XYZ file of C-alpha atoms in Angstrom:
377
model
C 95.271 142.706 108.198
C 91.825 142.298 109.462
C 92.934 142.620 112.365
C 95.740 145.461 111.955
C 93.815 147.804 109.650
C 90.906 148.502 112.489
C 93.043 148.236 114.632
C 94.235 151.619 112.506
C 93.160 155.184 114.693
C 93.436 156.414 110.847
C 91.570 154.225 109.735
C 88.549 154.457 111.917
C 88.921 158.816 112.119
C 88.424 157.995 108.615
C 85.149 155.250 109.212
C 83.304 156.922 111.067
C 84.127 160.719 109.569
C 83.006 159.597 106.094
C 80.670 156.787 106.946
C 82.276 154.179 104.725
C 80.608 150.670 103.587
C 81.550 147.560 102.783
C 81.106 146.368 99.334
C 82.561 143.760 97.899
C 84.910 141.579 100.365
C 87.996 140.649 96.675
C 89.612 137.588 97.087
C 92.126 135.759 95.485
C 91.468 132.357 94.475
C 94.493 130.540 94.529
C 96.385 130.227 91.378
C 99.990 127.950 90.485
C 103.426 128.978 91.486
C 106.245 127.695 89.465
C 110.202 127.973 89.410
C 110.834 129.840 86.550
C 112.767 126.265 85.498
C 109.869 124.428 86.666
C 107.453 126.257 84.396
C 107.803 124.346 81.348
C 107.472 120.848 82.852
C 104.267 118.788 82.783
C 102.599 119.105 86.065
C 98.633 118.657 86.424
C 96.952 122.130 87.649
C 95.795 121.202 91.034
C 95.165 124.838 92.489
C 93.238 124.341 94.850
C 92.533 121.140 97.259
C 89.314 120.181 95.748
C 91.498 119.836 92.668
C 93.363 117.159 93.851
C 91.020 114.681 95.491
C 89.313 115.103 91.958
C 92.667 114.223 90.737
C 93.389 111.402 92.666
C 89.699 109.856 91.770
C 88.688 110.162 96.222
C 86.133 112.062 98.085
C 88.438 115.591 100.683
C 87.328 113.520 103.677
C 89.353 110.135 102.111
C 92.799 112.886 101.395
C 92.569 114.003 104.460
C 92.715 110.540 105.595
C 95.099 109.987 103.973
C 97.795 112.711 103.939
C 97.696 111.689 107.172
C 99.293 115.135 107.979
C 98.590 115.360 111.704
C 100.370 112.381 112.150
C 97.520 109.717 113.158
C 98.960 107.165 111.583
C 101.905 106.481 114.430
C 99.348 106.251 116.922
C 96.507 104.122 116.463
C 96.521 100.960 117.853
C 95.012 98.535 115.816
C 96.084 97.543 112.270
C 93.265 97.534 110.734
C 93.639 101.528 110.894
C 96.608 102.165 109.578
C 97.745 102.400 106.536
C 100.592 100.625 105.682
C 102.445 97.001 106.397
C 105.984 97.258 108.146
C 108.508 95.155 107.743
C 111.769 95.580 110.081
C 114.815 93.456 108.246
C 117.504 93.071 110.107
C 121.007 94.365 108.463
C 124.480 92.924 108.622
C 125.787 95.227 110.404
C 123.129 94.838 113.530
C 121.582 97.753 111.744
C 117.466 97.810 111.562
C 116.413 98.658 107.851
C 112.065 98.759 107.834
C 109.892 98.083 104.405
C 106.408 100.116 104.771
C 104.852 99.246 102.253
C 101.201 101.359 101.749
C 98.325 99.561 101.485
C 95.949 99.038 98.086
C 94.237 102.752 98.614
C 97.233 104.324 99.313
C 99.344 102.879 97.017
C 97.064 103.938 94.410
C 97.081 107.671 95.012
C 100.604 107.603 95.166
C 101.307 106.271 91.612
C 99.004 108.225 90.049
C 101.529 111.319 91.985
C 104.098 109.606 90.474
C 103.350 109.013 87.115
C 101.175 112.087 86.788
C 104.101 114.370 88.364
C 107.565 113.083 89.579
C 107.354 110.775 86.198
C 107.749 114.566 84.419
C 110.414 116.091 87.029
C 114.024 115.120 85.762
C 117.120 114.549 88.308
C 120.454 115.772 88.379
C 122.795 114.556 86.054
C 124.764 112.989 88.114
C 121.985 110.836 89.765
C 121.246 107.407 88.487
C 118.947 105.262 90.377
C 115.107 104.836 89.698
C 116.117 107.040 86.521
C 114.719 105.847 83.209
C 117.711 106.048 80.799
C 120.159 105.071 83.404
C 121.546 102.008 85.506
C 124.098 101.048 88.020
C 126.293 100.204 84.607
C 125.718 104.072 83.763
C 126.688 105.298 87.480
C 129.915 102.775 87.142
C 130.955 103.589 83.436
C 131.918 106.693 84.613
C 134.234 105.181 87.083
C 136.500 103.234 84.428
C 139.744 103.058 83.645
C 140.529 105.955 86.325
C 143.225 106.142 88.779
C 142.035 106.205 91.652
C 138.246 105.762 93.434
C 136.891 106.923 95.747
C 133.668 105.228 96.825
C 131.065 107.552 99.834
C 127.867 105.789 101.640
C 124.690 107.341 102.996
C 123.688 105.315 105.909
C 119.673 105.601 105.975
C 118.980 106.977 103.034
C 115.324 107.515 102.702
C 114.241 108.238 106.546
C 116.517 111.329 106.336
C 114.778 112.417 104.340
C 112.264 114.716 106.116
C 108.249 115.928 105.355
C 109.702 118.927 105.025
C 111.993 118.689 102.666
C 109.233 116.689 100.950
C 106.844 119.339 100.709
C 109.341 122.222 99.015
C 110.263 120.056 95.599
C 106.201 119.784 95.402
C 106.281 123.529 96.828
C 108.827 124.300 93.965
C 106.493 122.843 91.224
C 103.761 125.637 91.885
C 102.077 124.219 94.052
C 99.994 126.559 96.495
C 100.636 124.962 100.293
C 97.466 123.557 101.328
C 97.974 121.429 98.078
C 101.064 120.584 98.163
C 101.485 119.684 102.196
C 98.239 117.444 101.109
C 100.722 115.887 98.717
C 103.968 115.101 100.324
C 101.276 113.989 103.402
C 100.324 110.647 100.698
C 104.033 110.360 99.794
C 105.254 110.303 103.439
C 104.732 108.559 107.232
C 105.682 108.408 110.417
C 106.315 104.868 112.346
C 104.045 102.889 115.406
C 106.209 103.325 118.299
C 105.176 100.096 118.636
C 106.332 98.348 115.991
C 109.713 98.141 117.439
C 108.317 96.587 120.893
C 109.412 92.649 119.480
C 111.918 93.995 118.261
C 115.707 92.296 119.567
C 118.502 94.939 119.119
C 120.590 96.901 121.538
C 118.148 99.512 123.169
C 120.571 101.988 122.471
C 120.978 101.640 118.401
C 117.090 100.954 118.874
C 116.300 104.604 120.147
C 118.041 106.375 117.245
C 116.313 104.218 114.625
C 113.540 104.667 116.672
C 114.579 108.411 116.676
C 114.465 108.722 113.097
C 111.166 106.817 111.995
C 109.345 108.511 114.758
C 109.945 111.832 112.468
C 107.789 112.434 109.526
C 110.051 111.374 106.249
C 110.194 108.821 103.482
C 108.406 105.708 103.384
C 111.404 102.751 101.790
C 108.475 100.862 100.025
C 106.443 103.434 98.644
C 106.189 103.934 95.040
C 106.903 107.566 95.322
C 110.431 107.728 97.552
C 112.263 106.255 95.502
C 111.677 109.813 92.802
C 111.172 112.090 95.926
C 114.695 111.164 97.463
C 116.088 112.090 94.284
C 114.973 114.949 93.547
C 115.560 115.800 97.268
C 118.617 115.169 97.040
C 119.338 117.595 93.572
C 120.958 120.197 96.320
C 123.642 117.870 97.360
C 124.143 116.275 93.490
C 124.752 119.446 92.235
C 127.033 120.354 95.372
C 129.560 117.804 95.580
C 129.023 118.027 91.433
C 131.097 121.370 91.849
C 133.522 120.410 93.904
C 134.431 116.649 91.851
C 135.268 119.359 89.252
C 137.642 121.714 91.651
C 139.590 118.394 91.473
C 139.351 117.254 87.513
C 137.247 114.220 89.119
C 134.065 112.330 87.888
C 130.823 112.367 90.337
C 127.706 109.921 90.722
C 125.077 108.233 92.363
C 123.383 105.355 92.805
C 121.063 105.686 95.332
C 123.030 105.899 98.591
C 126.315 104.935 96.748
C 128.135 108.256 95.954
C 131.176 107.591 93.397
C 134.097 110.263 92.337
C 137.086 109.647 89.803
C 139.387 110.940 88.968
C 143.855 110.918 87.593
C 146.399 112.467 89.477
C 144.941 115.851 90.545
C 142.344 113.331 92.504
C 144.443 111.190 93.170
C 146.733 113.839 95.540
C 144.339 115.602 97.210
C 141.439 112.440 97.737
C 141.684 111.770 101.250
C 140.955 115.659 102.272
C 138.212 115.633 99.495
C 136.532 112.280 101.505
C 135.914 114.348 104.081
C 134.492 118.118 102.521
C 131.953 115.858 100.710
C 130.965 114.086 103.450
C 130.959 117.342 105.584
C 129.069 118.744 101.990
C 126.775 115.456 102.755
C 126.013 116.123 106.254
C 125.329 119.823 106.059
C 122.426 118.899 103.606
C 120.802 116.049 106.391
C 122.465 113.261 105.087
C 124.199 110.216 106.972
C 127.543 109.267 105.703
C 128.253 105.110 106.798
C 131.420 106.903 107.912
C 133.041 102.319 107.988
C 131.862 101.302 104.326
C 134.191 105.072 102.362
C 136.317 102.935 100.637
C 139.579 105.223 98.576
C 140.621 102.545 95.702
C 144.085 102.527 93.831
C 144.485 100.857 90.057
C 146.835 98.445 91.751
C 143.972 96.388 93.570
C 139.924 95.923 92.314
C 137.756 99.040 92.383
C 134.569 97.892 93.045
C 131.229 100.182 93.134
C 127.664 99.553 93.278
C 129.184 95.607 93.068
C 131.019 95.376 89.554
C 134.292 95.925 89.175
C 135.682 98.606 87.560
C 139.377 98.300 87.118
C 139.562 98.147 83.045
C 135.255 98.152 82.420
C 132.950 97.739 83.773
C 131.625 94.409 84.917
C 131.267 91.377 87.362
C 134.190 89.592 89.313
C 135.096 87.072 87.565
C 134.632 84.756 91.426
C 130.592 85.777 91.445
C 130.229 84.665 88.049
C 132.141 81.385 88.236
C 129.985 80.799 91.733
C 126.729 81.632 90.000
C 127.927 79.048 86.910
C 128.060 76.264 89.203
C 125.107 77.322 91.298
C 123.686 76.741 87.554
C 125.239 73.774 86.821
C 124.244 72.039 89.797
C 120.237 72.424 89.425
C 120.865 70.969 85.737
C 122.765 67.920 87.075
C 120.758 67.555 90.275
C 117.863 70.000 90.405
C 117.210 73.148 92.125
C 115.631 72.516 95.780
C 119.276 71.154 97.075
C 120.877 74.243 95.431
C 118.973 77.051 97.582
C 121.094 77.036 100.301
C 120.621 80.555 101.454
C 116.321 80.249 101.317
C 115.533 82.564 99.522
C 111.212 81.843 98.920
C 111.512 81.890 95.686
C 114.460 80.869 93.761
C 113.662 80.331 90.545
C 112.969 84.061 90.429
C 115.923 84.695 92.572
C 118.399 83.476 89.734
C 116.690 85.184 86.661
C 117.237 88.056 88.600
C 120.980 87.706 88.812
C 121.500 86.428 85.193
C 118.876 89.563 84.056
C 121.371 91.951 85.450
C 124.346 90.553 84.288
C 123.284 90.336 80.851
C 123.226 94.083 80.689
C 126.524 94.006 83.182
C 128.119 91.425 79.407
C 125.712 89.887 77.313
C 128.434 87.869 76.730
C 128.561 85.765 80.366
C 124.824 86.288 80.901
C 123.779 84.390 77.244
C 125.398 81.466 78.784
C 124.107 81.766 81.959
C 121.026 81.684 81.109
C 121.503 78.620 78.798
C 122.903 77.058 80.998
C 118.902 78.995 83.191
C 116.886 77.225 80.405
C 118.191 73.725 80.871
C 116.805 73.450 84.574
C 113.857 71.096 85.593
C 111.386 72.949 87.900
């Protein structure tokens, strides 16, 4: 603005003719300017970078180091200077999932952002994953007893959410650009390339995965990532909900699992519908795992997120019988011989499986719990 004014000939002539003097430089203090729909949400007032540092309880230098807006994490050669631990996992399909676990200081700031900001922002009604008061069961309940169920899967859900979208979420809450940049930086990461060097995977697949993680993205392993992924997928949920209504269908999402169901109208349109739904997901920046797309009619088993929904949301009989047999064998001959899949904490694994069944089917869960309590650990 100053350069523009000083280059104006009319201003320069007036300045020389009237001997103008600079009396006071007027500046505007940064303020929070949330979108109208966000004005009622309880978020802290952090109009300046200093306010953010004080709120997180760190110095300005530490704040900029943790936010890493220059992507130095991907350039450090030594692990001690990095803010994340990295653990690559091979998936069944031959692809790679990278778990990026923040170190304690960064994780503390992320938890503060989660509890102080993100937990106060309501996700879309269709989102059921990582949402208080919702679960896999509530995700599946909408689709019980329907004539046809359509399941879509989003591939590499967290890495698909790039830093610009995360920054836009914080901007929509009213944070100035400088503060939103740092908040987004704390919650995102750019993965160092040397993480991939020791992995034994086909090079084309490895290059594609590496390219995704090179970009600033939501790290799977950070406490803020699930909530931010839901908020970044808000427009996706809006568009898919509207699309489902056009054919009288219901829509829910549990993280990267998308489910649609309906009656006769939806049954007739489902093959065209899944093409439109996939196009919307890709238009929103997500990748559809087409090999996992399933159209499930009432005459066959309709399965969502491990639950059968033909009559009511429940685990399959075969899965229940397998777990019951494992518990019986643990009671009879001890748990050491039953850990055939090599779980590091077999007791916690069994307890988690039983807790899941207790949520879905309390009667079956109670029977399994009684068996579990009899195991001689």
